[in-house]
């Protein structure tokens, strides 16, 4: 019998990819994807029952309130799932590997090219709850925190990734202003999921950054995407964050992923390079083996 790996947030973007790619990258695990329909992770008795049912040997915790706007609107709800539920699961998983997915948004974006030893200073509720949960998780030296960069992919509900958000806006006829002075390290969900599975196999717990190899502005990302999605081209325009009216935005959330890269048997892709091969006409353009992309 194979050991059970429990993936929370399996109906979400990254959890969905972890479940879908497990047969390819993690055949040694009996992977069980858990969605909200299976258990509300903020309901402690449900989670305890879930634990008794599965007795997992590994947890990759992807469930979260991951939309920054939703976290701002309801900070208490964000805290319940992002912090309290994470604490409960990490407690239950005290004797096994537990991998918590955090975010580049724990940083304020004033520096860029962040490494794992840089101090956090989140500007929004989402980042604050994630930074708090990181501290909880890292109390156990057998547990891991992986800060994930902006992830491109096709979610089960078709409404989770930033690419899907952009496509929906364009379909509605909206004009998107993409900042030339706001930077990220975007990564396709397929190689991200592979990296997570390879990381688990290495048994080297701790704090890691995981993003694409290239630092790109929002405008550069949109401009590159327009090669795959020609409908983007007339609907995107460059702009400056200096002209933006609204809550503070972190200008440069680029991260250095060298620490996790040293554990991986493949090279994390850059977004430009990924988009330079193939097209979005495939079965899932974000989920091809990295070897086909290099
Ligand atoms: N995608 C990115 O670009 C990105 C970047 C940095 C970090 N991350 C982090 O990576 C992780 C996975 O992200 P993602 O993009 O896959 O997020 P996602 O698509 O929003 O998926 C999160 C999943 O968690 C579920 N969930 C929320 N509250 C729950 C609850 N109380 N009980 C059970 N399930 C619950 C959601 O279900 P409902 O849909 O029913 O709410 C959803 O299916 C998150 O921790 C996120 O913060 C993602």
Short mmCIF file of C-alpha atoms and ligand atoms in Angstrom, two decimals:
data_model
loop_
_atom_site.label_atom_id
_atom_site.label_comp_id
_atom_site.label_asym_id
_atom_site.label_seq_id
_atom_site.Cartn_x
_atom_site.Cartn_y
_atom_site.Cartn_z
CA UNK A 1 0.00 0.00 0.00
CA UNK A 2 1.30 3.43 -0.93
CA UNK A 3 1.45 6.18 1.72
CA UNK A 4 -1.31 8.79 1.46
CA UNK A 5 -0.52 12.35 0.39
CA UNK A 6 -3.33 14.77 1.17
CA UNK A 7 -3.65 17.82 -1.09
CA UNK A 8 -5.94 20.52 0.31
CA UNK A 9 -7.48 23.05 -2.07
CA UNK A 10 -7.65 20.39 -4.79
CA UNK A 11 -10.44 22.23 -6.62
CA UNK A 12 -8.20 25.29 -6.84
CA UNK A 13 -5.50 26.19 -9.34
CA UNK A 14 -2.33 24.74 -7.80
CA UNK A 15 -3.98 21.91 -5.83
CA UNK A 16 -5.65 20.86 -9.08
CA UNK A 17 -2.29 20.67 -10.87
CA UNK A 18 -0.71 18.74 -7.98
CA UNK A 19 -3.44 16.11 -8.19
CA UNK A 20 -3.38 15.95 -12.01
CA UNK A 21 0.42 15.66 -12.25
CA UNK A 22 0.91 13.22 -9.37
CA UNK A 23 0.84 10.10 -11.54
CA UNK A 24 3.70 11.55 -13.59
CA UNK A 25 5.85 13.11 -10.87
CA UNK A 26 4.89 11.35 -7.64
CA UNK A 27 3.79 7.77 -8.41
CA UNK A 28 5.07 6.64 -5.00
CA UNK A 29 2.16 8.45 -3.30
CA UNK A 30 -1.51 7.59 -3.04
CA UNK A 31 -2.67 11.14 -3.68
CA UNK A 32 -6.00 12.27 -2.27
CA UNK A 33 -7.26 15.67 -3.38
CA UNK A 34 -9.46 17.40 -0.85
CA UNK A 35 -11.88 20.13 -1.91
CA UNK A 36 -14.27 22.24 0.12
CA UNK A 37 -17.00 19.70 -0.74
CA UNK A 38 -14.94 17.08 1.16
CA UNK A 39 -14.43 19.22 4.26
CA UNK A 40 -14.56 22.84 5.33
CA UNK A 41 -11.08 23.26 6.75
CA UNK A 42 -12.27 25.96 9.16
CA UNK A 43 -14.56 23.39 10.79
CA UNK A 44 -12.34 21.67 13.38
CA UNK A 45 -14.49 18.58 13.98
CA UNK A 46 -14.71 17.99 10.21
CA UNK A 47 -10.93 18.25 9.93
CA UNK A 48 -10.39 15.87 12.84
CA UNK A 49 -12.74 13.37 11.19
CA UNK A 50 -10.90 13.80 7.92
CA UNK A 51 -7.63 13.06 9.65
CA UNK A 52 -8.99 9.85 11.16
CA UNK A 53 -10.23 8.81 7.71
CA UNK A 54 -6.95 9.31 5.84
CA UNK A 55 -4.04 9.27 8.34
CA UNK A 56 -1.86 10.89 5.66
CA UNK A 57 1.92 10.61 5.52
CA UNK A 58 2.24 13.98 3.76
CA UNK A 59 0.11 17.12 3.51
CA UNK A 60 0.49 19.81 0.84
CA UNK A 61 -1.74 22.59 2.05
CA UNK A 62 -3.00 24.67 -0.88
CA UNK A 63 -6.43 25.70 0.44
CA UNK A 64 -6.63 29.41 1.12
CA UNK A 65 -8.57 32.56 0.62
CA UNK A 66 -6.16 33.55 -2.10
CA UNK A 67 -7.80 36.60 -3.65
CA UNK A 68 -6.39 39.79 -2.17
CA UNK A 69 -9.68 41.68 -2.61
CA UNK A 70 -11.69 39.02 -0.77
CA UNK A 71 -9.17 39.09 2.09
CA UNK A 72 -9.46 42.90 2.38
CA UNK A 73 -13.27 42.65 2.39
CA UNK A 74 -13.40 40.03 5.12
CA UNK A 75 -10.16 39.85 7.15
CA UNK A 76 -11.76 37.58 9.78
CA UNK A 77 -12.67 35.02 7.11
CA UNK A 78 -9.16 35.29 5.65
CA UNK A 79 -7.66 34.65 9.07
CA UNK A 80 -9.88 31.61 9.71
CA UNK A 81 -8.73 29.75 6.60
CA UNK A 82 -5.26 31.19 6.03
CA UNK A 83 -4.04 31.14 9.65
CA UNK A 84 -6.33 29.17 11.98
CA UNK A 85 -7.01 26.24 9.63
CA UNK A 86 -3.30 26.10 8.75
CA UNK A 87 -2.41 25.94 12.45
CA UNK A 88 -4.89 23.14 13.05
CA UNK A 89 -3.63 21.09 10.11
CA UNK A 90 0.03 21.70 11.03
CA UNK A 91 -0.73 20.50 14.57
CA UNK A 92 -2.36 17.33 13.30
CA UNK A 93 0.60 16.83 10.94
CA UNK A 94 3.18 17.31 13.69
CA UNK A 95 4.93 14.00 12.94
CA UNK A 96 4.84 14.08 9.12
CA UNK A 97 6.02 16.43 6.34
CA UNK A 98 3.67 19.38 5.94
CA UNK A 99 4.11 21.82 3.05
CA UNK A 100 2.37 25.18 3.32
CA UNK A 101 2.03 27.33 0.20
CA UNK A 102 2.68 30.97 0.97
CA UNK A 103 3.13 33.93 -1.32
CA UNK A 104 5.51 36.60 -2.58
CA UNK A 105 3.00 39.06 -1.10
CA UNK A 106 4.53 38.66 2.36
CA UNK A 107 7.01 41.29 1.06
CA UNK A 108 6.36 45.00 0.57
CA UNK A 109 8.01 45.05 -2.86
CA UNK A 110 10.48 47.81 -2.04
CA UNK A 111 13.55 45.63 -2.74
CA UNK A 112 12.84 42.90 -5.30
CA UNK A 113 14.85 39.75 -5.99
CA UNK A 114 13.88 38.60 -2.51
CA UNK A 115 15.78 35.76 -0.86
CA UNK A 116 14.54 33.60 2.01
CA UNK A 117 16.49 35.55 4.64
CA UNK A 118 14.87 38.88 3.75
CA UNK A 119 12.42 40.29 6.29
CA UNK A 120 8.70 40.29 5.51
CA UNK A 121 6.48 43.36 5.56
CA UNK A 122 3.11 42.60 3.93
CA UNK A 123 1.02 45.49 2.63
CA UNK A 124 -2.33 43.69 2.51
CA UNK A 125 -4.48 41.36 4.62
CA UNK A 126 -3.72 38.40 2.36
CA UNK A 127 0.04 38.85 2.86
CA UNK A 128 -0.41 39.47 6.58
CA UNK A 129 -2.35 36.25 7.13
CA UNK A 130 0.17 34.29 5.09
CA UNK A 131 3.14 35.79 6.97
CA UNK A 132 1.48 34.88 10.26
CA UNK A 133 0.78 31.32 9.12
CA UNK A 134 4.40 30.95 7.98
CA UNK A 135 5.56 31.54 11.55
CA UNK A 136 3.15 28.91 12.84
CA UNK A 137 4.28 26.32 10.28
CA UNK A 138 8.01 26.94 10.68
CA UNK A 139 7.86 26.20 14.40
CA UNK A 140 8.10 22.55 13.37
CA UNK A 141 11.51 21.83 11.76
CA UNK A 142 9.97 18.98 9.76
CA UNK A 143 7.56 21.41 8.06
CA UNK A 144 8.03 23.63 5.01
CA UNK A 145 6.86 26.98 3.69
CA UNK A 146 7.08 27.56 -0.05
CA UNK A 147 6.48 31.13 -1.18
CA UNK A 148 4.88 30.89 -4.60
CA UNK A 149 5.12 33.51 -7.35
CA UNK A 150 2.33 34.57 -9.71
CA UNK A 151 1.14 31.32 -11.30
CA UNK A 152 -0.27 30.87 -14.81
CA UNK A 153 -2.55 27.93 -15.40
CA UNK A 154 -5.98 26.54 -16.12
CA UNK A 155 -8.00 26.06 -12.95
CA UNK A 156 -10.82 23.51 -12.59
CA UNK A 157 -13.28 26.40 -12.23
CA UNK A 158 -11.59 28.47 -14.99
CA UNK A 159 -11.57 31.55 -12.76
CA UNK A 160 -8.48 31.38 -10.57
CA UNK A 161 -5.26 32.14 -12.41
CA UNK A 162 -4.25 35.64 -13.43
CA UNK A 163 -4.35 34.57 -17.09
CA UNK A 164 -7.97 33.45 -16.65
CA UNK A 165 -8.75 36.76 -14.92
CA UNK A 166 -7.26 38.65 -17.86
CA UNK A 167 -9.15 36.54 -20.41
CA UNK A 168 -12.44 37.18 -18.63
CA UNK A 169 -11.82 40.93 -18.50
CA UNK A 170 -10.97 41.02 -22.17
CA UNK A 171 -14.08 38.98 -23.04
CA UNK A 172 -16.16 41.56 -21.17
CA UNK A 173 -14.61 44.26 -23.33
CA UNK A 174 -12.56 45.87 -20.54
CA UNK A 175 -9.35 47.73 -21.27
CA UNK A 176 -6.54 46.49 -19.00
CA UNK A 177 -3.83 48.87 -17.86
CA UNK A 178 -0.70 46.86 -17.08
CA UNK A 179 2.03 48.55 -15.07
CA UNK A 180 5.47 48.84 -16.57
CA UNK A 181 6.91 49.48 -13.10
CA UNK A 182 5.46 46.54 -11.14
CA UNK A 183 7.50 43.32 -11.24
CA UNK A 184 6.93 39.61 -10.60
CA UNK A 185 8.53 36.25 -11.49
CA UNK A 186 5.59 34.42 -13.11
CA UNK A 187 5.68 30.65 -13.43
CA UNK A 188 3.48 28.16 -15.30
CA UNK A 189 1.51 25.83 -13.02
CA UNK A 190 2.79 22.59 -14.60
CA UNK A 191 6.48 23.03 -13.73
CA UNK A 192 5.46 24.58 -10.42
CA UNK A 193 3.59 21.39 -9.50
CA UNK A 194 6.50 19.27 -10.66
CA UNK A 195 8.89 21.36 -8.54
CA UNK A 196 6.68 20.83 -5.49
CA UNK A 197 6.63 17.06 -5.99
CA UNK A 198 10.40 16.93 -6.57
CA UNK A 199 10.91 19.10 -3.48
CA UNK A 200 8.86 16.73 -1.32
CA UNK A 201 10.97 13.79 -2.52
CA UNK A 202 14.16 15.54 -1.39
CA UNK A 203 13.07 15.64 2.28
CA UNK A 204 14.74 19.00 2.91
CA UNK A 205 12.16 20.96 4.93
CA UNK A 206 12.40 24.70 5.49
CA UNK A 207 11.57 28.02 3.87
CA UNK A 208 11.86 28.35 0.07
CA UNK A 209 10.95 30.68 -2.77
CA UNK A 210 9.48 29.19 -5.95
CA UNK A 211 8.95 31.29 -9.05
CA UNK A 212 9.94 31.64 -12.67
CA UNK A 213 13.48 32.48 -13.72
CA UNK A 214 12.67 35.89 -15.18
CA UNK A 215 11.68 39.12 -13.50
CA UNK A 216 9.05 40.74 -15.71
CA UNK A 217 6.83 43.78 -15.43
CA UNK A 218 3.07 43.36 -15.56
CA UNK A 219 3.17 45.00 -18.97
CA UNK A 220 5.86 42.63 -20.23
CA UNK A 221 3.81 39.67 -18.99
CA UNK A 222 0.69 40.92 -20.82
CA UNK A 223 2.65 41.72 -23.94
CA UNK A 224 4.11 38.18 -23.96
CA UNK A 225 0.69 36.63 -23.37
CA UNK A 226 -0.65 38.54 -26.37
CA UNK A 227 1.48 36.25 -28.56
CA UNK A 228 -0.62 33.28 -27.42
CA UNK A 229 -3.87 35.16 -27.02
CA UNK A 230 -4.06 37.67 -29.90
CA UNK A 231 -7.37 38.94 -28.48
CA UNK A 232 -5.33 40.53 -25.67
CA UNK A 233 -3.42 42.85 -27.97
CA UNK A 234 -6.10 45.53 -28.52
CA UNK A 235 -7.25 45.29 -24.90
CA UNK A 236 -4.06 45.98 -22.97
CA UNK A 237 -2.23 49.24 -22.51
CA UNK A 238 0.91 50.14 -20.56
CA UNK A 239 0.62 52.34 -17.48
CA UNK A 240 2.49 53.39 -14.38
CA UNK A 241 1.67 52.41 -10.83
CA UNK A 242 2.40 56.06 -10.00
CA UNK A 243 -0.93 56.97 -11.65
CA UNK A 244 -2.88 54.27 -9.80
CA UNK A 245 -5.44 55.38 -7.22
CA UNK A 246 -6.07 52.76 -4.57
CA UNK A 247 -4.54 50.76 -1.73
CA UNK A 248 -0.73 50.44 -1.75
CA UNK A 249 0.66 47.87 -4.16
CA UNK A 250 4.04 46.17 -3.76
CA UNK A 251 6.11 47.37 -6.74
CA UNK A 252 8.68 44.59 -7.03
CA UNK A 253 7.83 41.12 -5.74
CA UNK A 254 10.45 39.33 -7.79
CA UNK A 255 12.00 36.43 -5.87
CA UNK A 256 15.21 34.50 -6.16
CA UNK A 257 14.44 30.75 -6.36
CA UNK A 258 18.07 29.54 -6.25
CA UNK A 259 17.62 27.71 -2.94
CA UNK A 260 14.89 25.39 -4.21
CA UNK A 261 16.46 25.23 -7.69
CA UNK A 262 19.52 23.56 -6.13
CA UNK A 263 17.26 20.66 -5.07
CA UNK A 264 15.52 20.19 -8.42
CA UNK A 265 16.52 17.89 -11.29
CA UNK A 266 15.17 20.33 -13.89
CA UNK A 267 15.59 24.03 -14.54
CA UNK A 268 12.73 26.27 -13.48
CA UNK A 269 11.46 27.95 -16.65
CA UNK A 270 11.31 31.61 -17.45
CA UNK A 271 7.97 32.91 -18.66
CA UNK A 272 9.34 34.39 -21.87
CA UNK A 273 11.03 31.12 -22.77
CA UNK A 274 7.87 29.11 -21.96
CA UNK A 275 5.76 31.30 -24.21
CA UNK A 276 8.30 31.22 -27.01
CA UNK A 277 7.58 27.50 -27.59
CA UNK A 278 4.20 26.16 -28.66
CA UNK A 279 0.93 27.96 -28.29
CA UNK A 280 -2.19 27.99 -26.18
CA UNK A 281 -3.86 25.55 -28.58
CA UNK A 282 -2.59 22.47 -26.71
CA UNK A 283 -4.54 20.39 -24.21
CA UNK A 284 -3.17 22.57 -21.44
CA UNK A 285 -0.43 24.96 -22.49
CA UNK A 286 0.71 25.47 -18.88
CA UNK A 287 1.27 21.81 -18.17
CA UNK A 288 3.80 20.42 -20.61
CA UNK A 289 6.91 18.65 -19.38
CA UNK A 290 9.65 21.26 -18.87
CA UNK A 291 11.99 19.11 -20.97
CA UNK A 292 9.81 19.95 -23.97
CA UNK A 293 10.17 23.63 -23.25
CA UNK A 294 13.95 23.98 -22.88
N1 LIG B 1 -2.09 31.15 -7.86
C1 LIG B 1 -1.13 32.00 -7.57
O1 LIG B 1 -0.71 32.81 -8.43
C2 LIG B 1 -0.52 31.98 -6.19
C3 LIG B 1 0.56 32.83 -5.96
C4 LIG B 1 1.15 32.83 -4.70
C5 LIG B 1 0.67 31.99 -3.70
N2 LIG B 1 -0.38 31.18 -3.95
C6 LIG B 1 -0.85 30.31 -2.84
O2 LIG B 1 -0.87 28.97 -3.28
C7 LIG B 1 -1.97 28.29 -2.69
C8 LIG B 1 -2.84 27.72 -3.78
O3 LIG B 1 -3.27 28.80 -4.60
P1 LIG B 1 -4.36 28.63 -5.73
O4 LIG B 1 -4.07 29.65 -6.76
O5 LIG B 1 -4.46 27.20 -6.11
O6 LIG B 1 -5.67 29.09 -4.93
P2 LIG B 1 -7.18 28.85 -5.34
O7 LIG B 1 -7.29 28.51 -6.78
O8 LIG B 1 -7.95 30.01 -4.81
O9 LIG B 1 -7.57 27.54 -4.52
C9 LIG B 1 -7.74 27.57 -3.14
C10 LIG B 1 -8.74 26.51 -2.80
O10 LIG B 1 -8.94 26.50 -1.38
C11 LIG B 1 -10.30 26.25 -1.15
N3 LIG B 1 -10.75 26.71 0.15
C12 LIG B 1 -10.85 27.98 0.59
N4 LIG B 1 -11.37 28.01 1.82
C13 LIG B 1 -11.60 26.71 2.17
C14 LIG B 1 -12.15 26.09 3.33
N5 LIG B 1 -12.58 26.80 4.38
N6 LIG B 1 -12.24 24.74 3.35
C15 LIG B 1 -11.84 24.00 2.29
N7 LIG B 1 -11.31 24.53 1.18
C16 LIG B 1 -11.21 25.88 1.12
C17 LIG B 1 -10.99 27.04 -2.24
O11 LIG B 1 -12.31 26.58 -2.36
P3 LIG B 1 -13.46 27.61 -2.84
O12 LIG B 1 -13.16 27.91 -4.27
O13 LIG B 1 -14.71 26.86 -2.61
O14 LIG B 1 -13.31 28.82 -1.98
C18 LIG B 1 -10.11 26.74 -3.44
O15 LIG B 1 -10.53 25.59 -4.13
C19 LIG B 1 -2.70 29.31 -1.82
O16 LIG B 1 -2.24 29.18 -0.51
C20 LIG B 1 -2.26 30.63 -2.39
O17 LIG B 1 -2.28 31.61 -1.39
C21 LIG B 1 -0.99 31.14 -5.17
#
